[in-house]
């Protein structure tokens, strides 16, 4: 994707970095601590604007084409610049403290907060809510995310070293300006592409299974088996297919007694049933029933004709 849309991605970063460099140069014409602070703020905001705009651009070109122009992409990034800058500054302070005190907490924070900027730009989440959302997405995939980030850092460091060697003949001020624009325009789109693709992969990945919940086919619904037969569990009553798996036979005496209560008497043994109700003749047959009789009045019928 980077090779197919390199011109579009590099163009977005180049426009922002050049504009920031021009503003910084104009501010640096004056002297004073206040003007120097303004130039630093412009450079920092330009870096965050590049990240936000490039994440928006990667979201746009995921279908294989760029529907937004450079200006529209930069405008979309400007709309979320403040929450992106706020979240990035807070994360940077916490990560720096973690790396200075103990390296492991810093790496942990870098991993769980790896996709806070894509969360803000794509999901339009607030700066504080982005931290929890990023941790939720990274959960269960931390090692994969950390390995991807380390690879991106190695590539970024290598590019900066090569540019530093190539620009070593220039004066220090000009070398820093050119290195910032060139390295930012080349590396920032690559890093933004990696982080945004990591976000989409985490979004499509199945959520991790919580401990204590069933794994496998019972995880999506139904009643989870609490163990195999022979561990105090009874198979369901009725004509159901047996659950998949090999279960050991139940050992004798391992089932708890039934709860106290009034239960109907057990059925009689087979072959010794009591006679059904009703009057049956001795030789069998249907039971005898009595029906009411009805009398009819006598009638006079003619005599039949004499026969031969």
Tab-separated table of C-alpha atoms in Angstrom, residues 266-276:
chain	number	residue	atom	x	y	z
A	266	UNK	CA	-41.004	-45.739	41.579
A	267	UNK	CA	-42.830	-47.746	38.886
A	268	UNK	CA	-43.420	-51.501	39.551
A	269	UNK	CA	-40.956	-53.966	38.079
A	270	UNK	CA	-41.465	-55.071	34.514
A	271	UNK	CA	-44.007	-57.916	34.026
A	272	UNK	CA	-45.960	-57.423	37.263
A	273	UNK	CA	-48.448	-54.661	36.518
A	274	UNK	CA	-51.748	-54.267	38.422
A	275	UNK	CA	-54.976	-54.895	36.394
A	276	UNK	CA	-56.433	-51.794	34.785
